[in-house]
DNA sequence: CGTCTTTGACCCGCGC
DNA sequence: GCGCGGGTCAAAGACG
């Protein structure tokens, strides 16, 4: 009974230029359009979320579980990290114009599940049960019809020199493979928590070596381990964000349900993600 | 000695 | 069937 099964996911479609184009489905409404809510602050060298974003991020009072927020502009900008660009986008994976939400799950072969954004009512929890037993790999991979991954996934790009970005959890690397058409390998990590099957993979962008693409799959069924030695306030401090920017980006995005498009500055190829709202982590912050 | 990384083997779905 | 590519396993190492 993993509680982590409530979101479904999607499709990571691939094309020749990008190999990540994930949509994460969670029963939420279409995003609000508040382009001005988050302004890039050039004066803040560490992290460029506006104060309004940060304050609301850590003040749940005005955040219901169904709210969604759109982020425009750069999210993070610092000397060594930068979410390249985000814009409110529309549904179609191929057509960023129309603002709408999860409708575009698109394409997926696996997509039995999804009734798109509106009919969220019938979440089919059964979807991803297989994960329970991590060990016995053999044939038990039944769940036939459901076959492969149903785990919620999302990815985002960060500009960073280091591959190993801090995100508050402990990971065990279980594989590394060469990426086609890329000089950089992709690393596979699994959460070290016993019953948690969350995975992530990290790779450097095909052509822009300064960009790291991190893809998370699944939801943690536990709190962040070290929940970082510190308080929320500490986490927001510049010195903290400098070291854990990735962590912050991860949670801030998790915090709000977002639909955003990341555009690689050099290639202009969008990366579209839809991220779910989740405040679970906050209980561990204090 | 526990924990995490390395790395080739293996598995599996898919297209030819 | 075969090969390829993505994903995972697990034995052996590295490390503290
Ligand atoms: Zn976990």
JSON list of C-alpha atoms (C1' of nucleotides) in Angstrom, two decimals, chain A residues 147-148 170-177 189 192, chain B residues 3-14:
[
{"chain": "A", "resi": 147, "resn": "UNK", "atom": "CA", "xyz": [3.00, -3.31, -17.67]},
{"chain": "A", "resi": 148, "resn": "UNK", "atom": "CA", "xyz": [5.53, -0.66, -17.39]},
{"chain": "A", "resi": 170, "resn": "UNK", "atom": "CA", "xyz": [19.79, 9.87, -0.10]},
{"chain": "A", "resi": 171, "resn": "UNK", "atom": "CA", "xyz": [20.28, 7.92, -3.25]},
{"chain": "A", "resi": 172, "resn": "UNK", "atom": "CA", "xyz": [22.06, 4.81, -4.21]},
{"chain": "A", "resi": 173, "resn": "UNK", "atom": "CA", "xyz": [23.38, 4.62, -7.68]},
{"chain": "A", "resi": 174, "resn": "UNK", "atom": "CA", "xyz": [22.41, 1.43, -9.40]},
{"chain": "A", "resi": 175, "resn": "UNK", "atom": "CA", "xyz": [23.42, 1.94, -12.92]},
{"chain": "A", "resi": 176, "resn": "UNK", "atom": "CA", "xyz": [24.96, 4.07, -15.52]},
{"chain": "A", "resi": 177, "resn": "UNK", "atom": "CA", "xyz": [24.52, 3.89, -19.22]},
{"chain": "A", "resi": 189, "resn": "UNK", "atom": "CA", "xyz": [19.64, 6.30, -8.69]},
{"chain": "A", "resi": 192, "resn": "UNK", "atom": "CA", "xyz": [17.91, 4.44, -0.21]},
{"chain": "B", "resi": 3, "resn": "DT", "atom": "C1'", "xyz": [27.40, 2.16, 2.82]},
{"chain": "B", "resi": 4, "resn": "DC", "atom": "C1'", "xyz": [27.69, 3.58, -1.63]},
{"chain": "B", "resi": 5, "resn": "DT", "atom": "C1'", "xyz": [29.90, 3.28, -6.47]},
{"chain": "B", "resi": 6, "resn": "DT", "atom": "C1'", "xyz": [31.54, 0.82, -10.41]},
{"chain": "B", "resi": 7, "resn": "DT", "atom": "C1'", "xyz": [30.65, -1.90, -14.19]},
{"chain": "B", "resi": 8, "resn": "DG", "atom": "C1'", "xyz": [29.70, -5.85, -17.14]},
{"chain": "B", "resi": 9, "resn": "DA", "atom": "C1'", "xyz": [25.94, -8.92, -17.58]},
{"chain": "B", "resi": 10, "resn": "DC", "atom": "C1'", "xyz": [21.31, -9.45, -18.05]},
{"chain": "B", "resi": 11, "resn": "DC", "atom": "C1'", "xyz": [16.47, -8.49, -19.23]},
{"chain": "B", "resi": 12, "resn": "DC", "atom": "C1'", "xyz": [12.95, -6.83, -22.12]},
{"chain": "B", "resi": 13, "resn": "DG", "atom": "C1'", "xyz": [10.39, -4.37, -25.57]},
{"chain": "B", "resi": 14, "resn": "DC", "atom": "C1'", "xyz": [10.68, -3.03, -30.18]}
]
